[in-house]
Amino acid sequence: MKKTSVHKVALIGNPNSGKSSLFNQLTGLNQRIGNFPGVTVDKKTGYFAYQNIDFEITDLPGTYSMYPSALDEQVVIDVLLNKAHINHPETIIYIVDATNLERHLLLLSQLIDLQIPIVVAVNMTDLALKKGINVNIEKLSTIFNVPFIAINARNAVGINLLKDTLVATLSTESKAKSIYQLSTQEEQIASTLAIDDDNSYYKLMLLHHYKKIKFLDANIKNRIEQHLSNNSFDSLDIQLEEILSRYNQLTPIAQQSIDISLPKSNKLTYKIDSILTHPIIGPILFFLLMLFTFQAIFSWSAYPMDFIDEKMLQLSNYIKTHLPNNLLSQLLSDGVIPGITGVIIFVPQIFILFLLITILEEVGYMARAVFLFDRLMQRFGLNGRSIVALISGGACAIPAIMSTRTINNWKERLITIMVTPLISCSARIPVFAILIAFVIPKGSWLGFNTQALFFMLLYVLGILSALIAAFVFSKILKSSQTSYLMMELPSYKVPYWKNVIQVLLQKLSSFVFGAGKIIFLVSIILWFLASFSTKKGNATLATYSEQVMQNQTKSKKEKDLMISAKQLEVSFAGKIGKAIEPVIKPLGYDWKIGIALITSFAAREVFVGSIATLYSIEQDASDATIREKLSKAKHQDTQQPVFTVASALSLLLFYLFAMQCMSTLAIVRKETQSWKWPIIQFTYMTVLAYGAAFLAYQVFK
């Protein structure tokens, strides 16, 4: 067969059908991620070659039918109905979950009526057999006259047969059988629509979706609106009639095509669900799981973190000892090394967090958590799907906010966006980890690490504040839209370790090379600002140094520390810090912490790297670790410790509530298409953070 141009394929299916796994199996690493034109919805496109044919495959967002309720589902409609769209497919791979066959057949029957060639991949057949469900692939192929292929997308079973079938469809004309007959009214309205297309169902889709379809120009939309008005077209009623009509035919088809016997393993699943989703036992188990997670983050990561801290300190001291004392060596030892340390020292904790959360997702527990807290979310003005964003916010607010696209109610989606950053994300872990030691000493209570318990308390406080803020927003914002939650509980599965490892590598890479680049860059800039000054500042430093060196009561180490502290004070960074010190002093912060507050707006993680750099410069003669340097830091005027229980608790609360992440503000602007909401979000979170920090310091100082 001759090599031809790239053949466009769309991968379509319901949510949780295994699309992502199949996409990865087909494309491997040959894929790219962007956005669909004109919308902030992720677009995954991959490529593979088979039998001398090049394929471009687009993984479209999951949807249940041709009547979408969310922004990402609308993309499917735009791609399929716009025949000039860059991703409009020549062939569709439709993926079906064998354990939920009937529900997945609805969208398949609609796609068949669009008359685009289809290959059906019946996924999770192994899980179906464990549940006692045996799908008759041949019978389904005969009924719909469409090739059905049994696959297991997780371990690549049936992938080559799927590719063979895909190639075969290129040289054969589709003869798929439609199970749906348009009503007389639908046929009449569709046939009289002045659109150059012979497919009545395609025209019907244009009538239903014309207001949201972007590729139709204003003249065509006006013509459609007039056409519908003349024919008394009630879109919602017709949609319901169509879906009911399809299910009346699909239900017996599904029953004829599967043999069901209830095995012991399925009974065990129901027993497990009766416990995990119990209204009282379920939340208690969820709380214990989260407690175990935070215990693991602190206990398991202690040794690797200490090891990293010590080795980076040794490297810094080695540079100071073996390299000439010039700007380059000072940059490396006091700027680069502390900046790198502020990144990699927290990799063990972030690794453990994502490992445990990913395993819970793979097993199928996180979906139960969504179901479990659905009613609670509704009481606070949120949608059941909001829990997905709130749980995801524990990793990062940016993908969590993007996940709100599945919420069809504008008000509930906006509230979720506005409160999600209050959930403690992984970027806060470095800040919490370095400060908790000043508030809670190491120890244990009922066998649990006391610092881990306090760490969890901060997360709980973040969740409670998000719920309270959501309740307030629900009373302020008005909307006439009704909302609903439709989701499925996936089967319990043994974690697919390849997926777990891929997710871990992706998340760690995002932290090290994403946030890490910002931390590293800010550390270098900070070193420059903290190492250089104006001519007047240099003159002041020279005079001070001369006076210190003449002091016979001080040791050389003490003199060096005094001079380095003065150098930092008269530097560019010192001047900035001094300027904002009056504002932050009531919170218990000195001007060096003020500098770290400003720089960490780029990303919260930068705080640790910033103070590590600042105190490394001030104590460049010291061979202490980061924690030890912070514990030795003192206010210049009172000589009292900077980091006390009061000031550390104040900082913890400030970072718990403050919007210290410009990337999150940028994504809120993108998702809401307005600067109004990120400004409101930044303002209310800053006021909340300042107020909580102020109260904490004033009470505990």
XYZ file of C-alpha atoms in Angstrom:
701
model
C 0.000 0.000 0.000
C 1.362 3.431 -0.911
C 2.080 5.947 1.783
C -0.577 8.669 1.720
C -1.206 11.914 3.551
C -1.965 11.932 7.253
C -5.299 10.299 8.086
C -7.221 12.155 10.822
C -8.797 10.062 13.585
C -10.861 11.201 16.581
C -10.845 9.199 19.807
C -14.283 9.597 21.406
C -15.955 8.065 24.431
C -17.692 8.617 27.755
C -15.669 9.846 30.748
C -13.780 7.014 32.518
C -13.977 4.776 29.467
C -10.186 4.423 29.139
C -9.587 6.957 26.356
C -6.339 8.268 27.821
C -4.874 4.772 28.187
C -5.798 3.879 24.599
C -4.427 7.202 23.335
C -1.108 6.492 25.078
C -0.972 2.952 23.678
C -1.570 4.171 20.118
C 0.755 7.179 20.151
C 3.372 6.380 22.820
C 5.514 9.453 23.399
C 4.682 10.920 19.996
C 2.064 13.373 21.227
C 1.596 17.016 22.036
C -0.731 19.009 24.270
C -2.237 22.391 23.483
C -5.647 24.044 23.392
C -8.467 23.738 20.886
C -8.753 26.913 18.790
C -10.620 29.645 20.648
C -11.257 27.734 23.897
C -9.284 26.935 27.042
C -9.798 23.180 26.736
C -6.860 20.777 26.632
C -6.166 19.271 23.234
C -4.138 16.059 23.055
C -2.935 15.145 19.594
C -0.743 12.143 18.815
C 0.732 10.408 15.796
C 1.506 6.865 14.759
C 2.345 5.055 11.536
C 0.965 1.633 10.636
C 1.194 -0.291 7.358
C 2.805 2.732 5.662
C -0.078 4.990 6.680
C 0.378 8.026 8.916
C -2.381 8.651 11.453
C -3.077 11.815 13.447
C -5.284 11.014 16.420
C -7.060 13.620 18.561
C -8.255 12.628 22.028
C -11.530 14.547 22.365
C -12.944 15.350 25.840
C -15.224 12.716 27.345
C -18.947 13.200 26.763
C -22.083 11.126 27.335
C -24.078 12.223 24.298
C -24.370 14.740 21.474
C -26.106 17.061 23.940
C -23.220 18.448 26.039
C -23.616 20.159 29.396
C -20.075 21.461 29.930
C -17.486 23.552 28.102
C -15.122 20.667 27.335
C -17.988 18.487 26.032
C -19.013 21.301 23.662
C -15.644 20.860 21.923
C -16.777 17.433 20.701
C -19.771 19.037 18.998
C -17.634 21.773 17.431
C -15.140 19.271 16.002
C -17.735 16.814 14.658
C -20.154 19.335 13.141
C -17.560 21.688 11.660
C -16.339 19.793 8.606
C -13.668 22.446 8.050
C -12.278 22.062 11.593
C -8.573 21.217 11.698
C -9.375 18.138 13.822
C -12.536 16.991 12.015
C -12.074 13.216 11.722
C -12.146 10.984 8.671
C -12.605 8.051 11.059
C -13.748 7.746 14.668
C -12.428 5.279 17.223
C -15.240 5.020 19.732
C -14.207 3.439 23.031
C -16.794 1.549 25.070
C -16.604 0.380 28.678
C -17.671 -3.278 28.578
C -18.914 -3.060 32.176
C -21.426 -0.293 31.261
C -22.368 -1.266 27.734
C -25.914 0.127 27.516
C -25.001 3.656 28.570
C -22.070 3.789 26.155
C -24.206 2.679 23.208
C -26.223 5.936 23.295
C -23.415 8.147 21.971
C -22.356 5.417 19.535
C -25.819 5.377 17.948
C -25.693 9.176 17.577
C -22.232 9.095 15.992
C -23.412 6.463 13.514
C -26.177 8.843 12.407
C -23.548 11.500 11.606
C -22.287 9.047 8.958
C -18.605 9.228 9.906
C -16.801 5.838 9.623
C -16.436 4.241 13.064
C -14.373 1.504 14.696
C -15.604 0.515 18.170
C -13.028 -0.495 20.796
C -14.697 -2.469 23.590
C -12.434 -1.778 26.564
C -12.148 -3.376 30.028
C -13.385 -6.768 28.851
C -11.209 -8.384 31.548
C -12.977 -6.404 34.274
C -16.339 -7.231 32.722
C -15.549 -10.959 32.897
C -14.557 -10.597 36.554
C -17.961 -9.007 37.133
C -19.627 -11.877 35.317
C -20.350 -9.827 32.188
C -19.558 -11.555 28.883
C -19.955 -9.191 25.891
C -20.865 -10.785 22.550
C -18.628 -8.776 20.202
C -19.798 -10.543 17.038
C -23.481 -9.901 17.751
C -22.868 -6.186 18.313
C -20.884 -5.973 15.060
C -23.792 -7.567 13.228
C -26.486 -5.386 14.805
C -24.743 -2.077 14.046
C -22.773 -3.290 11.008
C -19.725 -1.612 12.567
C -16.493 -3.391 13.539
C -16.297 -4.035 17.307
C -12.851 -4.970 18.689
C -12.235 -6.294 22.207
C -9.257 -4.536 23.809
C -7.590 -3.886 27.132
C -6.106 -0.412 26.840
C -4.088 -0.748 30.039
C -1.934 -3.670 28.894
C -2.175 -3.261 25.064
C -4.329 -6.345 24.424
C -6.046 -6.068 21.020
C -4.247 -2.868 19.955
C -2.745 -4.339 16.774
C -6.126 -5.818 15.770
C -7.643 -2.383 16.332
C -5.010 -0.834 14.046
C -5.646 -3.493 11.383
C -9.361 -2.751 11.509
C -8.694 0.986 11.327
C -6.632 0.489 8.169
C -9.349 -1.729 6.664
C -11.973 1.010 7.089
C -9.951 3.286 4.776
C -10.680 1.134 1.747
C -14.284 0.147 2.548
C -17.426 2.232 2.518
C -19.227 2.548 5.846
C -22.556 0.690 5.957
C -23.342 1.304 9.605
C -26.965 0.695 10.583
C -28.920 3.479 12.251
C -31.306 2.465 15.022
C -32.996 5.853 15.212
C -35.673 7.156 12.933
C -36.258 10.912 12.994
C -39.806 11.888 13.855
C -41.966 13.465 11.174
C -41.509 16.876 12.786
C -37.706 16.460 13.026
C -37.453 15.249 9.446
C -39.594 18.085 8.127
C -37.746 20.813 10.039
C -34.333 19.382 9.134
C -35.112 18.798 5.449
C -36.357 22.346 4.905
C -33.268 23.902 6.512
C -31.275 25.631 3.780
C -27.923 23.963 4.555
C -25.873 22.215 1.878
C -25.884 18.724 3.402
C -27.979 15.604 2.768
C -27.679 14.215 6.322
C -30.891 15.032 8.201
C -29.423 14.142 11.607
C -26.463 16.463 10.977
C -28.930 19.276 10.222
C -30.879 18.421 13.369
C -27.678 18.804 15.417
C -27.146 22.251 13.885
C -30.666 23.221 14.934
C -30.033 22.108 18.522
C -26.604 23.700 18.921
C -26.506 26.672 16.547
C -26.250 29.259 19.351
C -23.049 27.740 20.751
C -21.457 26.659 17.471
C -18.682 29.086 16.562
C -18.120 28.161 12.919
C -21.592 29.292 11.792
C -21.684 32.917 10.687
C -24.295 35.381 11.917
C -26.423 35.140 8.755
C -26.813 31.362 9.040
C -27.602 31.640 12.759
C -30.293 34.230 12.033
C -31.725 32.001 9.320
C -31.809 29.007 11.708
C -33.421 31.071 14.456
C -36.140 32.250 12.082
C -36.598 28.698 10.818
C -37.074 27.323 14.330
C -39.473 30.083 15.255
C -41.634 29.333 12.226
C -41.732 25.602 13.087
C -42.251 25.826 16.874
C -39.061 23.876 17.574
C -38.674 22.986 21.299
C -35.083 21.782 21.535
C -35.241 20.315 25.062
C -38.411 18.295 24.430
C -37.046 16.912 21.169
C -33.745 15.962 22.863
C -35.584 14.038 25.578
C -37.787 12.262 23.043
C -34.736 11.271 21.013
C -32.797 9.894 23.997
C -35.826 7.938 25.281
C -36.453 6.544 21.810
C -32.834 5.462 21.448
C -32.762 3.776 24.863
C -35.985 1.914 24.054
C -34.027 0.227 21.278
C -30.583 0.117 22.917
C -31.746 -1.582 26.122
C -32.848 -4.827 24.407
C -29.725 -4.715 22.203
C -27.498 -4.530 25.289
C -29.465 -7.313 26.979
C -29.142 -9.552 23.914
C -25.408 -8.887 23.614
C -24.278 -9.713 27.148
C -24.500 -12.718 29.433
C -24.473 -11.810 33.129
C -23.672 -13.902 36.174
C -22.876 -12.302 39.524
C -19.536 -13.632 40.763
C -18.266 -13.472 44.336
C -15.853 -10.651 43.429
C -18.759 -8.420 42.382
C -20.582 -9.133 45.625
C -17.390 -8.167 47.439
C -17.349 -4.832 45.530
C -20.859 -4.043 46.733
C -19.846 -4.893 50.305
C -16.797 -2.620 50.082
C -18.921 0.225 48.652
C -21.487 -0.201 51.419
C -18.681 0.654 53.866
C -16.667 3.260 51.918
C -19.760 5.239 50.869
C -21.602 4.887 54.183
C -22.763 8.365 55.362
C -21.015 7.956 58.743
C -18.308 5.324 58.293
C -17.268 6.711 54.879
C -16.177 10.182 56.085
C -14.354 8.637 59.063
C -12.391 6.324 56.749
C -11.664 9.237 54.417
C -10.327 11.232 57.383
C -8.115 8.307 58.455
C -6.792 7.895 54.914
C -5.866 11.565 54.761
C -4.288 11.296 58.226
C -2.178 8.367 57.028
C -1.177 10.386 53.952
C 0.113 13.321 56.003
C 1.792 10.994 58.470
C 3.611 9.369 55.552
C 4.602 12.744 54.064
C 6.405 13.729 57.260
C 7.673 10.400 58.571
C 8.850 8.751 55.341
C 10.459 11.884 53.933
C 12.508 12.863 57.002
C 15.660 10.881 56.162
C 15.939 11.763 52.451
C 15.250 15.450 53.217
C 17.936 15.564 55.899
C 20.318 13.778 53.552
C 19.697 16.296 50.747
C 20.051 19.250 53.130
C 23.363 18.001 54.516
C 24.855 17.122 51.130
C 23.914 20.498 49.616
C 25.471 22.213 52.659
C 28.650 20.201 52.143
C 28.699 21.216 48.486
C 28.299 24.898 49.411
C 31.118 24.662 51.963
C 33.313 22.819 49.469
C 32.903 25.671 46.970
C 33.752 28.244 49.640
C 36.842 26.284 50.699
C 38.279 25.204 47.349
C 37.363 28.023 44.972
C 38.838 31.554 45.003
C 36.781 34.028 47.042
C 35.272 36.007 44.164
C 31.823 36.886 42.798
C 31.450 33.576 40.965
C 32.107 31.433 44.034
C 29.839 33.665 46.136
C 27.100 33.346 43.515
C 27.441 29.547 43.525
C 27.655 29.068 47.313
C 25.187 31.765 48.450
C 22.819 32.041 45.462
C 22.764 28.939 43.261
C 23.200 26.208 45.900
C 20.565 27.575 48.356
C 18.189 28.090 45.414
C 18.627 24.509 44.199
C 18.295 23.234 47.765
C 14.977 25.079 48.086
C 13.716 22.994 45.137
C 15.040 19.460 45.544
C 14.794 19.193 49.335
C 10.996 18.905 49.038
C 10.963 16.334 46.226
C 10.603 13.421 48.735
C 7.466 14.940 50.291
C 5.874 15.783 46.945
C 6.764 12.301 45.663
C 4.985 10.651 48.611
C 1.910 12.925 48.279
C 1.416 12.214 44.578
C 2.238 8.516 44.974
C -0.527 7.978 47.520
C -3.114 10.163 45.741
C -2.396 8.497 42.380
C -2.792 5.040 43.922
C -6.146 6.072 45.433
C -7.265 7.318 41.995
C -6.074 4.134 40.259
C -7.826 1.892 42.777
C -11.092 3.801 42.231
C -11.424 5.328 45.700
C -11.335 9.009 44.722
C -14.570 8.649 42.719
C -16.186 7.301 45.904
C -14.967 10.392 47.729
C -16.727 12.560 45.116
C -19.953 10.618 45.603
C -19.565 10.682 49.388
C -19.307 14.478 49.680
C -21.807 15.420 46.962
C -24.573 16.462 49.383
C -22.134 18.389 51.549
C -20.940 20.380 48.538
C -24.507 21.303 47.610
C -25.141 22.771 51.068
C -22.308 25.225 50.512
C -23.501 26.314 47.073
C -21.188 24.014 45.135
C -21.774 21.266 42.604
C -21.000 17.629 43.362
C -18.288 17.863 40.712
C -16.691 20.666 42.721
C -15.154 18.049 45.000
C -13.014 16.951 42.035
C -11.528 20.441 41.806
C -11.139 20.731 45.574
C -9.377 17.376 45.849
C -7.220 18.205 42.813
C -6.413 21.523 44.480
C -4.419 19.531 46.998
C -1.938 18.956 44.194
C -2.133 22.211 42.230
C -4.796 24.905 41.843
C -4.162 25.373 38.112
C -5.356 21.961 36.798
C -8.002 21.980 39.558
C -9.475 25.230 38.239
C -9.327 23.915 34.678
C -11.246 20.802 35.800
C -14.260 23.018 36.639
C -15.136 22.985 32.937
C -17.181 19.861 33.683
C -19.559 21.945 35.878
C -22.421 23.086 33.660
C -23.858 25.640 36.111
C -22.057 29.002 35.676
C -22.585 30.130 39.276
C -21.323 26.897 40.810
C -18.383 26.791 38.432
C -17.393 30.360 39.285
C -17.690 29.723 43.036
C -15.515 26.625 42.689
C -12.888 28.656 40.796
C -12.949 31.395 43.436
C -12.439 29.093 46.451
C -10.211 26.320 45.074
C -6.921 28.219 45.775
C -7.792 28.094 49.484
C -7.134 24.350 49.390
C -3.514 23.758 50.402
C -1.641 22.752 47.256
C 1.696 20.951 46.981
C 3.411 24.343 46.513
C 2.628 25.096 50.150
C 4.364 21.933 51.358
C 7.867 23.525 51.372
C 6.574 26.522 53.350
C 4.618 24.386 55.813
C 7.444 21.896 56.258
C 10.063 24.510 57.109
C 7.812 26.487 59.509
C 5.913 23.750 61.358
C 9.106 22.815 63.216
C 9.057 26.241 64.886
C 5.444 25.796 66.048
C 5.232 22.093 66.928
C 8.274 20.233 68.310
C 9.040 16.726 67.115
C 7.126 14.073 69.011
C 4.237 11.657 68.798
C 0.643 11.482 70.008
C -1.283 8.206 69.932
C 1.420 6.880 67.644
C 1.097 9.737 65.129
C 3.801 12.266 64.336
C 2.702 15.519 66.026
C 4.053 17.635 63.162
C 2.105 15.481 60.692
C -1.068 16.032 62.726
C -0.536 19.795 62.653
C 0.185 19.568 58.928
C -3.156 17.854 58.425
C -4.847 20.462 60.619
C -3.643 23.157 58.197
C -5.188 21.230 55.294
C -8.478 20.835 57.177
C -8.452 24.568 57.949
C -7.954 25.311 54.249
C -10.888 23.058 53.322
C -13.169 24.666 55.936
C -12.229 28.157 54.762
C -12.983 27.148 51.146
C -16.433 25.864 52.149
C -17.235 28.997 54.175
C -16.071 31.239 51.307
C -18.198 29.186 48.897
C -21.244 29.654 51.111
C -20.693 33.437 51.196
C -20.270 33.587 47.406
C -23.415 31.490 46.925
C -25.399 34.152 48.791
C -23.857 37.019 46.798
C -23.913 35.584 43.264
C -27.269 35.062 41.588
C -28.164 32.535 38.884
C -31.368 30.986 37.580
C -29.594 27.887 36.234
C -30.395 24.513 37.758
C -27.622 21.997 38.352
C -27.240 18.245 38.515
C -24.533 15.647 38.995
C -24.140 12.650 36.705
C -21.186 10.358 37.231
C -20.282 6.705 37.520
C -18.314 4.850 40.158
C -15.499 3.022 38.348
C -14.734 -0.559 39.220
C -12.117 -1.257 41.841
C -8.853 -2.062 40.119
C -5.359 -3.054 41.111
C -3.174 0.028 40.422
C -1.640 0.003 36.951
C 1.903 0.788 38.028
C 2.986 2.048 34.616
C 0.333 4.776 34.846
C 1.307 5.522 38.461
C 4.960 5.950 37.489
C 4.063 8.136 34.483
C 1.906 10.432 36.655
C 4.614 10.637 39.321
C 7.296 11.524 36.786
C 5.026 14.138 35.210
C 4.182 15.774 38.561
C 7.768 15.722 39.843
C 9.031 17.051 36.529
C 6.429 19.827 36.692
C 7.660 20.816 40.160
C 11.404 20.503 39.553
C 11.510 22.038 36.080
C 8.397 24.235 36.331
C 8.411 25.752 39.801
C 12.124 24.938 40.053
C 13.011 27.277 37.198
C 11.173 30.127 38.912
C 12.774 29.374 42.276
C 16.232 29.152 40.736
C 15.818 32.386 38.763
C 14.435 34.274 41.759
C 17.303 32.980 43.908
C 19.864 34.380 41.444
C 18.063 37.739 41.266
C 17.814 37.841 45.047
C 21.513 37.092 45.422
C 22.290 39.998 43.099
C 19.944 42.385 44.946
C 21.270 41.244 48.311
C 24.963 41.395 47.314
C 25.126 44.809 45.665
C 24.240 48.332 46.745
C 24.428 51.985 45.750
C 27.632 54.031 46.169
C 26.203 55.483 49.368
C 25.400 52.020 50.675
C 28.896 50.773 49.842
C 30.414 53.745 51.660
C 28.251 53.043 54.714
C 29.308 49.398 54.639
C 32.989 50.312 54.367
C 32.793 52.618 57.403
C 30.891 50.028 59.421
C 33.339 47.263 58.468
C 36.281 49.361 59.573
C 34.664 49.997 62.954
C 33.839 46.301 63.430
C 37.356 45.152 62.552
C 38.779 47.503 65.184
C 36.627 45.875 67.876
C 38.972 43.652 69.873
C 36.207 41.918 71.901
C 34.726 40.078 68.924
C 36.066 36.930 67.277
C 36.743 36.848 63.522
C 33.606 34.723 62.956
C 31.436 37.188 64.870
C 32.927 40.125 62.938
C 32.247 38.375 59.621
C 28.623 37.770 60.633
C 28.147 41.421 61.656
C 29.603 42.678 58.380
C 27.532 40.278 56.235
C 24.382 41.328 58.113
C 25.157 45.010 57.454
C 25.916 44.248 53.792
C 22.464 42.718 53.408
C 20.832 45.661 55.175
C 22.359 48.335 52.877
C 21.852 46.269 49.689
C 19.118 46.825 47.085
C 17.135 43.954 48.651
C 17.539 45.526 52.083
C 16.114 48.837 50.886
C 13.066 47.093 49.400
C 12.541 45.094 52.570
C 12.908 48.148 54.791
C 10.322 50.015 52.701
C 7.602 47.415 53.340
C 8.616 46.520 56.888
C 6.123 48.891 58.591
C 3.241 47.057 56.848
C 4.364 43.562 57.851
C 5.848 44.285 61.281
C 2.445 43.826 63.036
C 2.512 40.270 61.653
C 5.863 39.568 63.329
C 7.956 39.708 60.151
C 11.260 41.435 59.564
C 12.264 43.033 56.280
C 13.975 39.857 55.022
C 10.701 37.934 55.328
C 9.064 40.847 53.498
C 11.408 40.306 50.563
C 10.527 36.603 50.548
C 6.794 37.466 50.564
C 7.229 39.605 47.459
C 9.385 37.114 45.541
C 7.123 34.171 46.435
C 4.246 35.771 44.542
C 5.864 34.183 41.488
C 5.244 30.825 43.206
C 4.743 29.967 46.870
C 7.655 27.515 46.820
C 10.005 30.439 46.192
C 9.595 31.519 49.845
C 11.931 28.831 51.152
C 14.512 29.419 48.435
C 14.340 33.170 49.090
C 14.873 33.023 52.835
C 17.523 30.336 52.321
C 19.385 32.714 49.998
C 18.928 35.764 52.253
C 20.039 34.051 55.439
C 22.884 32.279 53.615
C 24.201 35.699 52.600
C 23.720 37.143 56.070
C 25.397 34.126 57.673
C 27.888 33.251 54.951
C 30.455 32.287 57.585
C 28.041 29.776 59.111
C 28.053 26.080 58.238
C 24.477 25.459 59.451
C 21.611 23.902 57.488
C 18.635 25.985 56.318
C 16.574 25.131 59.412
C 19.467 25.936 61.736
C 20.123 29.278 60.025
C 16.471 30.275 60.416
C 16.434 29.263 64.076
C 19.493 31.495 64.674
C 18.032 34.521 62.863
C 17.394 37.517 65.146
C 15.785 40.931 64.858
C 18.530 43.551 64.608
C 16.930 46.001 67.029
C 15.801 43.612 69.807
C 18.093 40.605 69.167
C 15.016 38.419 69.693
C 14.553 35.348 67.439
C 12.767 36.085 64.153
C 11.174 32.662 63.937
C 9.168 32.044 67.099
C 5.939 30.143 67.668
C 3.967 33.363 67.065
C 5.777 34.534 63.913
C 5.946 31.038 62.392
C 2.227 30.461 63.061
C 1.502 33.875 61.554
C 3.461 32.954 58.424
C 1.748 29.563 58.186
C -1.676 31.202 58.253
C -0.616 33.885 55.797
C 0.518 31.286 53.252
C -2.516 29.122 53.989
C -4.917 31.870 52.903
C -2.945 34.231 50.628
C -3.094 34.113 46.828
C 0.686 33.870 46.451
C 0.618 32.456 42.912
C 0.482 34.633 39.817
C 0.088 31.520 37.617
C -3.199 30.722 39.352
C -4.442 34.274 38.836
C -3.525 33.980 35.167
C -5.537 30.769 34.744
C -8.526 32.310 36.589
C -8.395 35.216 34.133
C -8.289 32.742 31.265
C -11.155 30.591 32.536
C -13.473 33.481 33.477
C -12.517 35.654 30.476
C -12.334 38.661 32.786
C -9.883 40.450 35.093
C -12.741 41.189 37.492
C -12.753 37.776 39.171
C -8.983 37.320 39.680
C -8.830 40.838 41.188
C -11.690 39.999 43.574
C -10.042 36.670 44.368
C -6.637 38.223 45.080
C -8.211 40.939 47.250
C -10.386 38.757 49.471
C -7.642 36.142 49.962
C -5.030 38.791 50.833
C -7.338 40.468 53.362
C -8.163 37.069 54.882
C -4.458 36.126 55.042
C -3.374 39.416 56.616
C -6.179 39.333 59.177
C -5.504 35.721 60.217
C -1.736 36.313 60.423
C -2.227 39.500 62.451
C -4.508 37.802 64.977
C -2.222 34.790 65.317
C 0.855 36.913 66.024
C -0.859 39.297 68.409
C -2.389 36.431 70.413
C 0.680 34.175 70.633
C 3.568 36.653 70.747
